[in-house]
């Protein structure tokens, strides 16, 4: 059986080139740089720049190289793990935590038959997938999949599905097994491994030709690996998905005449599902997105469900009418905003702006999120629609949208909170900035409350489980955020109370999930050390006044270096 190996952080020694890598472009002062006047101007300009940069450097965090593990894997600050590591190290000198996130081996399925289950069981697994599986990212055409499924069980060798179609059927059955009522030799998490293995073998035996079915199967493999505590494997697998999607030109608008409406529409659905995964994985790992918006001109999906699209025609839903495919459209729009937040506040672009301009940018993105929320149709309005009025499919769609919306808000406000933590008594901001920081804190707590409330609702309905990895990750990030604030806003004991209550429910959601168990270990220790910090540390911010102009946010990636333990990056390094 494959053994899990653990992370070891290796100190990074910057070279002289690393320390001096930052340069600034300055405009030419004269067409003739050698004239006497130009020399004087250049000398004066250089003196001014040095004085400016000296003052500017005094207001910024010393630049250090980004955090790396012993394998050279980069771990950025958008990651919830990296964020909480920084908080732990910055609020107080807290004990080192042993936090390792290896890829855990899949359950040994050598004793399971590598054969198809009885037809009745296969039918149930496939219906489980469409009823409970990837309900928001609906990129597999149900009727086409059912046709391949029927052909697979027919005795007619002439109608046997292609290898890629078989791989897709097996992966749908594997995901559907996660929602089985009982664990048997043909259903359940353990049994799903055999279908996963069968799908992989079909893809390996196939030709080098990439098809829509093979790409759909590979994206399901990524989802499957995330559900089975193999996040590093999923990251690598998703890289192949992106390259295959680009090879099929899914990122570009179709210009050919329409001959197959199913293929035309589900190319778009598949692409936007990949786009969503790209933005979410980028935020979890703190790494750059693989798909770039300036390379994309693919149009949005249409308001259609599986039954509305056939090879020869397509029927669009009327405005306001329920559409099972609408959630994917709004999910993709939300993912675009998430990508903007990651790009502007966690990437190199942030260094081009001072605190005031970043604040203005955050206000614009805040408005984009509000506009997105107001644009939701009534059947996707997770603010006002009660669960009792929803079908199971709609409940799951609203849960996904609500969690990612709230998590995007956490990421939007996080850099400004880190600025406050980084000051730690060294600066008191002007009233408008102080008000903005309070606003960011309030909105972050509100977003975290929204996530834990949703998970509480799932718990009450018996739906909080390992079956969807994203629920556990967002809950983890939300609880960690609340514990951070419990150490800063000591006059609000209710924050810790909410975090403590959410933590008591967390073991139910991560039962059988080995990565989820690591989340639990982290949160329990964070609960303990922030309580100690709250009892011994005065986390008030006072000092000299600044107005934010010319002042940088701390370099978040740089701030994560050298904190003594792998809290921020342990999730994303492993060997095999």
Coordinates of C-alpha atoms in Angstrom, one line a residue:
X1 CA 0.0 0.0 0.0
X2 CA 1.2 3.5 -0.7
X3 CA 2.7 5.2 2.3
X4 CA 2.0 8.9 3.2
X5 CA 5.0 11.0 3.7
X6 CA 5.1 14.2 5.8
X7 CA 6.2 17.8 5.2
X8 CA 9.5 19.2 6.4
X9 CA 10.1 22.9 6.0
X10 CA 13.6 23.8 4.9
X11 CA 14.9 27.3 5.7
X12 CA 15.3 29.5 2.6
X13 CA 18.5 31.5 2.3
X14 CA 18.0 34.5 -0.1
X15 CA 20.8 35.4 -2.4
X16 CA 21.9 39.0 -3.1
X17 CA 20.0 38.9 -6.3
X18 CA 16.8 37.9 -4.4
X19 CA 17.3 40.9 -2.0
X20 CA 17.8 43.4 -4.8
X21 CA 15.4 42.0 -7.3
X22 CA 12.9 44.8 -7.0
X23 CA 13.4 47.6 -9.5
X24 CA 11.3 50.6 -10.3
X25 CA 10.8 52.1 -13.8
X26 CA 11.4 55.8 -13.9
X27 CA 10.5 58.1 -16.8
X28 CA 13.2 59.7 -18.9
X29 CA 13.9 63.3 -17.8
X30 CA 15.2 64.5 -21.1
X31 CA 15.6 63.4 -24.7
X32 CA 19.4 64.0 -24.2
X33 CA 20.3 62.3 -20.8
X34 CA 23.9 63.5 -21.1
X35 CA 23.1 67.3 -21.1
X36 CA 24.2 69.2 -18.0
X37 CA 20.7 70.1 -17.1
X38 CA 19.6 66.5 -17.4
X39 CA 22.5 65.3 -15.1
X40 CA 21.3 67.8 -12.4
X41 CA 17.7 66.7 -12.8
X42 CA 18.7 63.0 -12.7
X43 CA 20.8 63.6 -9.5
X44 CA 18.0 65.5 -7.8
X45 CA 15.4 62.9 -8.9
X46 CA 17.5 60.1 -7.6
X47 CA 18.0 61.8 -4.3
X48 CA 14.2 62.4 -4.1
X49 CA 13.5 58.8 -5.0
X50 CA 15.9 57.5 -2.3
X51 CA 14.4 59.7 0.3
X52 CA 10.9 58.6 -0.8
X53 CA 11.8 55.0 -0.9
X54 CA 13.5 55.2 2.5
X55 CA 10.3 56.6 4.0
X56 CA 8.2 54.1 2.1
X57 CA 10.4 51.2 3.3
X58 CA 10.0 52.3 6.9
X59 CA 6.3 51.8 6.5
X60 CA 6.3 48.4 4.9
X61 CA 7.1 44.9 5.9
X62 CA 10.7 43.9 5.2
X63 CA 10.6 41.9 2.0
X64 CA 11.4 38.2 2.3
X65 CA 11.3 35.4 -0.3
X66 CA 8.0 33.4 -0.5
X67 CA 7.5 30.3 1.6
X68 CA 8.5 27.0 0.1
X69 CA 8.7 23.5 1.3
X70 CA 11.6 21.0 0.8
X71 CA 10.2 20.1 -2.6
X72 CA 10.2 23.7 -3.8
X73 CA 6.4 23.9 -3.8
X74 CA 5.1 27.4 -3.5
X75 CA 2.3 28.2 -0.9
X76 CA 0.6 31.6 -1.2
X77 CA -1.2 33.7 1.2
X78 CA -4.7 33.2 -0.1
X79 CA -4.6 29.7 1.4
X80 CA -6.6 29.5 4.6
X81 CA -3.8 27.4 6.1
X82 CA -1.2 30.1 5.4
X83 CA -3.5 32.8 6.7
X84 CA -4.0 31.2 10.1
X85 CA -0.3 30.4 10.3
X86 CA 0.4 34.1 10.0
X87 CA -2.2 35.0 12.5
X88 CA -0.8 32.5 15.0
X89 CA 2.7 33.8 14.6
X90 CA 1.8 37.5 14.6
X91 CA -0.6 37.7 17.6
X92 CA 1.7 36.1 20.0
X93 CA 4.7 33.8 20.4
X94 CA 2.6 30.6 20.4
X95 CA 3.8 27.0 20.6
X96 CA 4.8 25.3 17.4
X97 CA 2.1 23.0 16.0
X98 CA 2.9 19.8 14.2
X99 CA 0.7 20.1 11.1
X100 CA 1.2 17.7 8.2
X101 CA -1.1 17.3 5.3
X102 CA 0.1 14.3 3.2
X103 CA -2.0 12.7 0.5
X104 CA -3.6 9.7 2.1
X105 CA -3.7 6.4 0.1
X106 CA -7.0 5.3 -1.3
X107 CA -8.7 2.4 0.5
X108 CA -7.3 -0.9 -0.7
X109 CA -9.8 -2.3 -3.1
X110 CA -7.9 -5.4 -4.1
X111 CA -10.5 -7.6 -2.6
X112 CA -13.3 -5.9 -4.5
X113 CA -14.4 -7.3 -7.8
X114 CA -13.3 -5.2 -10.8
X115 CA -16.6 -5.9 -12.4
X116 CA -19.8 -3.9 -13.0
X117 CA -22.4 -4.0 -10.3
X118 CA -25.8 -5.4 -10.9
X119 CA -27.9 -3.2 -13.2
X120 CA -30.3 -2.1 -10.5
X121 CA -27.4 -0.9 -8.2
X122 CA -25.8 0.9 -11.1
X123 CA -29.1 2.7 -11.9
X124 CA -29.2 3.9 -8.2
X125 CA -25.6 5.1 -8.3
X126 CA -26.2 7.1 -11.4
X127 CA -29.4 8.7 -10.1
X128 CA -27.5 9.5 -6.9
X129 CA -25.0 11.4 -8.9
X130 CA -27.6 13.6 -10.7
X131 CA -29.7 14.1 -7.6
X132 CA -27.0 14.7 -5.0
X133 CA -23.6 14.9 -6.7
X134 CA -22.3 17.9 -8.5
X135 CA -25.6 19.6 -8.6
X136 CA -24.3 23.1 -9.1
X137 CA -21.7 22.3 -11.8
X138 CA -23.9 20.2 -14.0
X139 CA -21.5 19.5 -16.9
X140 CA -22.6 16.0 -17.8
X141 CA -25.7 15.6 -20.0
X142 CA -27.9 13.2 -18.1
X143 CA -29.8 11.7 -21.1
X144 CA -26.5 11.1 -23.0
X145 CA -24.9 9.5 -19.9
X146 CA -28.0 7.2 -19.4
X147 CA -27.8 6.1 -23.0
X148 CA -24.1 5.1 -22.6
X149 CA -25.0 3.4 -19.3
X150 CA -27.8 1.3 -21.0
X151 CA -25.4 0.4 -23.9
X152 CA -22.8 -0.7 -21.4
X153 CA -25.2 -3.2 -19.9
X154 CA -26.6 -4.4 -23.2
X155 CA -25.5 -7.7 -24.7
X156 CA -24.9 -6.1 -28.1
X157 CA -21.2 -5.6 -28.8
X158 CA -21.9 -3.2 -31.6
X159 CA -23.5 -0.7 -29.2
X160 CA -20.7 -0.9 -26.6
X161 CA -19.7 2.7 -25.5
X162 CA -16.3 4.0 -26.4
X163 CA -13.5 3.8 -23.8
X164 CA -13.9 7.5 -22.9
X165 CA -17.7 7.1 -22.5
X166 CA -17.1 4.0 -20.3
X167 CA -14.7 6.0 -18.2
X168 CA -17.3 8.7 -17.7
X169 CA -19.9 6.2 -16.7
X170 CA -17.6 4.7 -14.2
X171 CA -16.7 8.0 -12.7
X172 CA -20.4 9.0 -12.4
X173 CA -20.9 5.7 -10.6
X174 CA -17.9 6.4 -8.3
X175 CA -19.3 9.8 -7.3
X176 CA -22.8 8.4 -6.9
X177 CA -21.4 5.7 -4.6
X178 CA -20.6 8.5 -2.1
X179 CA -24.3 9.0 -1.6
X180 CA -25.3 5.4 -1.2
X181 CA -27.6 4.6 1.7
X182 CA -25.4 1.6 2.8
X183 CA -21.8 0.5 2.4
X184 CA -21.7 -2.7 0.4
X185 CA -19.3 -4.4 -2.0
X186 CA -20.9 -2.3 -4.8
X187 CA -21.7 1.0 -3.0
X188 CA -20.2 3.4 -0.5
X189 CA -16.9 5.2 -0.2
X190 CA -14.8 2.1 -0.2
X191 CA -16.6 0.5 -3.1
X192 CA -16.3 3.7 -5.1
X193 CA -12.5 3.0 -5.4
X194 CA -13.1 0.2 -7.8
X195 CA -15.1 2.4 -10.2
X196 CA -12.5 5.1 -10.0
X197 CA -9.8 2.5 -10.8
X198 CA -11.8 1.2 -13.7
X199 CA -12.2 4.7 -15.1
X200 CA -8.5 5.4 -14.9
X201 CA -7.7 2.2 -16.7
X202 CA -10.1 3.1 -19.5
X203 CA -8.4 6.5 -19.9
X204 CA -5.0 5.0 -19.9
X205 CA -5.9 2.5 -22.6
X206 CA -7.3 5.2 -24.8
X207 CA -5.6 7.0 -27.6
X208 CA -4.0 10.4 -27.4
X209 CA -7.2 11.9 -28.7
X210 CA -8.9 14.2 -26.2
X211 CA -12.7 14.0 -26.2
X212 CA -15.5 15.8 -24.3
X213 CA -16.2 12.5 -22.5
X214 CA -12.6 12.0 -21.5
X215 CA -12.3 15.5 -20.2
X216 CA -15.6 15.2 -18.2
X217 CA -14.2 12.0 -16.7
X218 CA -11.0 13.7 -15.7
X219 CA -12.7 16.6 -14.0
X220 CA -14.8 14.1 -12.0
X221 CA -11.5 12.4 -11.1
X222 CA -10.3 15.7 -9.6
X223 CA -13.5 16.0 -7.6
X224 CA -13.2 12.4 -6.5
X225 CA -9.6 12.8 -5.3
X226 CA -10.5 15.9 -3.3
X227 CA -13.3 13.9 -1.6
X228 CA -10.7 11.1 -0.8
X229 CA -8.1 13.3 1.0
X230 CA -5.7 13.4 -2.0
X231 CA -5.5 17.1 -2.5
X232 CA -2.0 17.1 -4.0
X233 CA -3.0 14.4 -6.5
X234 CA -6.1 16.5 -7.3
X235 CA -4.0 19.6 -8.0
X236 CA -1.8 17.7 -10.4
X237 CA -4.8 16.0 -12.0
X238 CA -6.5 19.3 -12.5
X239 CA -3.5 20.7 -14.4
X240 CA -4.1 18.0 -17.0
X241 CA -7.8 18.9 -17.1
X242 CA -6.9 22.6 -17.9
X243 CA -4.4 21.7 -20.7
X244 CA -6.9 19.2 -22.3
X245 CA -9.6 21.9 -22.1
X246 CA -7.4 24.3 -23.9
X247 CA -6.5 21.7 -26.5
X248 CA -10.2 21.3 -27.2
X249 CA -10.5 25.1 -27.5
X250 CA -13.2 25.1 -24.8
X251 CA -12.0 28.6 -23.6
X252 CA -12.9 30.1 -27.0
X253 CA -16.3 30.9 -28.4
X254 CA -17.5 28.4 -31.0
X255 CA -17.6 29.8 -34.5
X256 CA -18.6 26.7 -36.4
X257 CA -22.2 26.1 -37.5
X258 CA -24.4 24.3 -35.0
X259 CA -24.9 20.6 -35.8
X260 CA -25.2 19.2 -32.3
X261 CA -26.8 21.3 -29.6
X262 CA -25.8 18.9 -26.8
X263 CA -22.1 19.2 -27.7
X264 CA -22.4 22.9 -28.2
X265 CA -24.0 23.6 -24.8
X266 CA -22.1 21.1 -22.7
X267 CA -18.8 22.3 -24.0
X268 CA -19.7 25.6 -22.4
X269 CA -20.9 24.0 -19.2
X270 CA -17.8 21.9 -18.9
X271 CA -15.5 24.9 -19.5
X272 CA -17.2 27.1 -16.9
X273 CA -17.1 24.2 -14.4
X274 CA -13.4 23.9 -15.0
X275 CA -13.1 27.7 -14.6
X276 CA -14.8 27.5 -11.2
X277 CA -12.6 24.8 -10.0
X278 CA -9.5 26.8 -11.1
X279 CA -10.5 29.8 -9.0
X280 CA -11.4 27.7 -6.0
X281 CA -8.3 25.6 -6.0
X282 CA -6.2 28.7 -6.6
X283 CA -7.7 30.2 -3.4
X284 CA -7.2 27.0 -1.4
X285 CA -3.6 26.5 -2.4
X286 CA -2.7 30.1 -2.6
X287 CA -1.3 29.6 -6.1
X288 CA -1.9 31.4 -9.5
X289 CA -4.9 30.5 -11.5
X290 CA -4.2 28.3 -14.6
X291 CA -6.8 30.0 -16.8
X292 CA -6.4 33.7 -17.6
X293 CA -9.4 35.9 -18.3
X294 CA -7.7 37.7 -21.2
X295 CA -7.4 34.4 -23.0
X296 CA -11.1 33.6 -22.7
X297 CA -14.0 34.6 -24.9
X298 CA -16.3 31.6 -24.3
X299 CA -19.9 32.7 -23.9
X300 CA -22.0 32.0 -20.9
X301 CA -24.1 28.9 -20.6
X302 CA -27.7 29.2 -21.5
X303 CA -30.7 28.8 -19.2
X304 CA -31.3 25.1 -20.0
X305 CA -31.6 21.9 -18.1
X306 CA -30.7 18.4 -19.2
X307 CA -34.2 17.8 -20.7
X308 CA -34.1 21.1 -22.6
X309 CA -31.3 20.1 -24.9
X310 CA -31.2 17.4 -27.6
X311 CA -28.9 16.9 -30.6
X312 CA -31.2 18.8 -32.9
X313 CA -32.8 21.5 -30.7
X314 CA -32.5 23.6 -27.6
X315 CA -35.4 25.1 -25.5
X316 CA -34.5 28.1 -23.3
X317 CA -36.2 28.7 -20.0
X318 CA -38.3 31.8 -19.7
X319 CA -37.2 34.6 -17.4
X320 CA -37.9 33.8 -13.8
X321 CA -38.8 30.1 -14.5
X322 CA -37.0 27.5 -12.6
X323 CA -33.9 26.1 -14.4
X324 CA -31.6 23.4 -12.9
X325 CA -28.8 24.8 -15.1
X326 CA -29.0 28.4 -13.8
X327 CA -26.9 27.8 -10.7
X328 CA -23.8 27.1 -12.9
X329 CA -24.3 30.4 -14.7
X330 CA -24.3 32.3 -11.4
X331 CA -21.6 30.2 -9.9
X332 CA -19.3 31.1 -12.8
X333 CA -20.1 34.8 -12.4
X334 CA -19.2 34.5 -8.7
X335 CA -16.0 32.7 -9.6
X336 CA -15.0 35.6 -11.8
X337 CA -15.2 37.9 -8.9
X338 CA -13.3 35.5 -6.7
X339 CA -10.6 35.5 -9.4
X340 CA -10.5 39.3 -9.4
X341 CA -10.0 39.3 -5.6
X342 CA -7.2 36.8 -5.8
X343 CA -5.5 38.7 -8.6
X344 CA -5.7 42.2 -7.2
X345 CA -5.1 41.5 -3.5
X346 CA -2.9 38.3 -3.4
X347 CA -0.8 38.7 -6.6
X348 CA 2.0 41.0 -7.8
X349 CA -0.6 43.6 -8.9
X350 CA -1.1 44.5 -5.2
X351 CA 2.4 45.9 -5.0
X352 CA 1.5 48.6 -7.5
X353 CA -1.1 50.2 -5.3
X354 CA -1.0 51.9 -1.9
X355 CA -3.5 51.3 0.9
X356 CA -5.9 53.9 -0.2
X357 CA -6.1 52.7 -3.8
X358 CA -6.5 49.1 -2.6
X359 CA -9.3 50.2 -0.4
X360 CA -11.0 51.9 -3.4
X361 CA -10.6 48.7 -5.3
X362 CA -12.1 46.6 -2.5
X363 CA -15.1 48.9 -2.4
X364 CA -15.7 48.2 -6.1
X365 CA -15.4 44.5 -5.6
X366 CA -17.7 44.7 -2.6
X367 CA -20.3 46.3 -4.9
X368 CA -19.7 43.6 -7.5
X369 CA -20.5 41.0 -4.9
X370 CA -23.6 42.9 -3.8
X371 CA -24.8 43.2 -7.4
X372 CA -24.3 39.5 -7.9
X373 CA -26.3 38.7 -4.9
X374 CA -29.2 41.0 -6.0
X375 CA -29.1 39.4 -9.5
X376 CA -30.0 35.9 -8.2
X377 CA -33.3 34.6 -9.4
X378 CA -35.9 33.9 -6.7
X379 CA -35.2 30.1 -6.7
X380 CA -31.5 30.7 -6.0
X381 CA -32.0 33.4 -3.4
X382 CA -30.2 31.8 -0.4
X383 CA -30.8 34.9 1.7
X384 CA -34.6 34.7 1.8
X385 CA -35.6 31.3 0.5
X386 CA -36.4 28.9 3.4
X387 CA -35.0 25.3 3.1
X388 CA -38.5 23.9 3.4
X389 CA -39.4 25.5 0.1
X390 CA -36.5 23.9 -1.8
X391 CA -36.0 20.5 -3.5
X392 CA -32.9 18.5 -2.5
X393 CA -31.2 19.6 -5.7
X394 CA -31.9 23.3 -5.1
X395 CA -30.8 23.0 -1.4
X396 CA -27.5 21.8 -2.5
X397 CA -27.1 24.4 -5.2
X398 CA -27.9 27.2 -2.7
X399 CA -25.5 25.8 -0.1
X400 CA -22.7 25.9 -2.6
X401 CA -23.4 29.4 -3.8
X402 CA -23.8 30.7 -0.2
X403 CA -20.5 29.1 1.0
X404 CA -18.4 30.4 -1.9
X405 CA -20.0 33.9 -1.7
X406 CA -19.2 34.1 2.0
X407 CA -15.7 32.7 1.5
X408 CA -15.0 35.2 -1.3
X409 CA -16.0 38.0 1.2
X410 CA -13.5 36.6 3.7
X411 CA -10.7 36.7 1.1
X412 CA -11.7 40.3 0.1
X413 CA -11.4 41.7 3.6
X414 CA -8.5 39.6 4.9
X415 CA -5.6 41.7 3.6
X416 CA -6.8 44.7 5.5
X417 CA -7.1 42.7 8.7
X418 CA -3.6 41.5 8.2
X419 CA -2.5 45.1 7.9
X420 CA -4.0 45.8 11.3
X421 CA -2.4 42.8 12.8
X422 CA 1.0 43.7 11.3
X423 CA 0.9 47.2 12.8
X424 CA 0.3 45.8 16.3
X425 CA 0.5 49.1 18.1
X426 CA 2.8 50.9 15.7
X427 CA 0.2 53.1 13.9
X428 CA -3.2 54.6 14.3
X429 CA -5.0 55.3 11.1
X430 CA -7.0 58.4 10.1
X431 CA -10.7 58.2 10.9
X432 CA -11.7 57.1 7.4
X433 CA -9.2 54.3 7.4
X434 CA -10.0 53.3 10.9
X435 CA -13.7 53.1 10.0
X436 CA -12.8 51.0 6.9
X437 CA -10.8 48.6 9.0
X438 CA -13.7 48.3 11.4
X439 CA -16.0 47.7 8.4
X440 CA -13.7 44.9 7.2
X441 CA -13.7 43.3 10.6
X442 CA -17.4 43.4 10.8
X443 CA -18.0 42.0 7.3
X444 CA -15.4 39.2 7.9
X445 CA -17.2 38.1 11.0
X446 CA -20.5 38.4 9.2
X447 CA -19.2 36.1 6.4
X448 CA -17.8 33.6 8.9
X449 CA -21.1 33.5 10.7
X450 CA -22.9 32.9 7.5
X451 CA -20.7 29.8 6.8
X452 CA -21.1 28.3 10.2
X453 CA -24.8 29.0 10.1
X454 CA -25.1 27.1 6.8
X455 CA -23.1 24.2 8.2
X456 CA -25.4 24.2 11.3
X457 CA -28.4 24.0 9.0
X458 CA -26.7 21.0 7.2
X459 CA -26.0 19.4 10.5
X460 CA -29.7 19.8 11.6
X461 CA -30.8 18.2 8.3
X462 CA -28.3 15.4 8.6
X463 CA -26.4 16.6 5.5
X464 CA -23.2 17.7 7.0
X465 CA -20.7 15.0 5.9
X466 CA -17.5 14.4 4.0
X467 CA -19.4 13.9 0.8
X468 CA -18.5 17.4 -0.4
X469 CA -15.0 18.5 0.4
X470 CA -15.7 22.2 -0.1
X471 CA -18.1 22.4 2.8
X472 CA -15.4 21.2 5.3
X473 CA -12.8 23.5 3.9
X474 CA -15.0 26.7 4.1
X475 CA -16.1 25.7 7.6
X476 CA -12.5 25.2 8.6
X477 CA -11.5 28.7 7.3
X478 CA -14.6 30.3 8.9
X479 CA -13.9 28.8 12.4
X480 CA -10.3 29.7 12.2
X481 CA -11.2 33.3 11.2
X482 CA -13.5 33.6 14.2
X483 CA -10.8 32.3 16.6
X484 CA -8.5 35.0 15.2
X485 CA -11.0 37.7 15.9
X486 CA -11.7 36.3 19.4
X487 CA -8.1 37.2 20.2
X488 CA -8.4 40.7 18.8
X489 CA -11.9 41.8 19.8
X490 CA -11.8 40.8 23.4
X491 CA -15.0 42.8 24.2
X492 CA -17.1 40.5 22.1
X493 CA -17.1 37.1 23.8
X494 CA -19.9 35.9 21.4
X495 CA -17.4 35.4 18.6
X496 CA -15.6 32.7 20.5
X497 CA -18.9 31.2 21.6
X498 CA -20.0 30.8 18.0
X499 CA -16.6 29.3 17.0
X500 CA -16.7 26.9 19.9
X501 CA -20.2 25.7 19.0
X502 CA -19.2 25.2 15.4
X503 CA -16.1 23.3 16.4
X504 CA -18.2 20.8 18.4
X505 CA -20.1 20.0 15.3
X506 CA -17.1 19.6 13.1
X507 CA -16.2 16.0 13.9
X508 CA -19.5 14.9 12.3
X509 CA -18.7 16.5 9.0
X510 CA -15.2 15.1 8.8
X511 CA -15.9 11.6 9.9
X512 CA -13.8 9.3 7.7
X513 CA -12.1 12.3 6.0
X514 CA -8.4 12.2 6.9
X515 CA -7.7 15.7 5.7
X516 CA -10.8 16.9 7.6
X517 CA -9.3 15.3 10.7
X518 CA -6.2 17.5 10.2
X519 CA -8.6 20.5 10.0
X520 CA -10.0 19.4 13.3
X521 CA -6.6 19.1 14.9
X522 CA -5.6 22.6 13.7
X523 CA -8.8 24.2 15.0
X524 CA -8.6 22.5 18.4
X525 CA -5.1 23.7 19.0
X526 CA -5.9 27.2 17.6
X527 CA -8.8 27.3 20.1
X528 CA -6.4 26.6 22.9
X529 CA -3.6 29.0 21.9
X530 CA -5.9 31.9 21.0
X531 CA -7.6 31.5 24.4
X532 CA -4.1 31.7 26.0
X533 CA -3.3 34.7 23.8
X534 CA -6.5 36.5 24.8
X535 CA -5.7 36.1 28.5
X536 CA -2.2 37.5 28.2
X537 CA -2.1 39.8 25.2
X538 CA -3.4 43.4 24.7
X539 CA -4.1 43.5 21.0
X540 CA -5.0 47.2 20.6
X541 CA -3.6 49.3 17.8
X542 CA -2.4 52.8 18.5
X543 CA 0.5 55.1 17.7
X544 CA 1.3 57.6 14.9
X545 CA -1.4 58.6 12.4
X546 CA -1.2 57.6 8.8
X547 CA -3.6 58.4 6.0
X548 CA -2.8 55.4 3.8
X549 CA -1.5 57.3 0.8
X550 CA 1.9 55.9 -0.3
X551 CA 1.5 53.1 2.3
X552 CA 1.6 49.5 1.1
X553 CA -0.3 46.6 2.5
X554 CA 2.2 44.1 3.9
X555 CA 3.6 41.6 1.3
X556 CA 1.4 38.7 2.4
X557 CA 3.5 36.0 0.9
X558 CA 6.6 37.5 2.5
X559 CA 5.0 37.7 5.8
X560 CA 4.4 34.0 5.8
X561 CA 8.0 33.1 5.7
X562 CA 10.0 31.8 8.7
X563 CA 7.2 31.4 11.1
X564 CA 8.6 28.1 12.5
X565 CA 6.1 25.5 11.5
X566 CA 4.3 24.4 8.3
X567 CA 0.8 25.6 9.3
X568 CA 0.3 27.5 6.1
X569 CA 1.7 25.1 3.7
X570 CA 1.4 21.6 5.1
X571 CA -1.6 20.8 3.1
X572 CA 0.2 21.0 -0.2
X573 CA 3.4 19.0 -0.1
X574 CA 3.8 15.2 -0.4
X575 CA 5.9 12.5 -2.0
X576 CA 4.8 9.1 -3.2

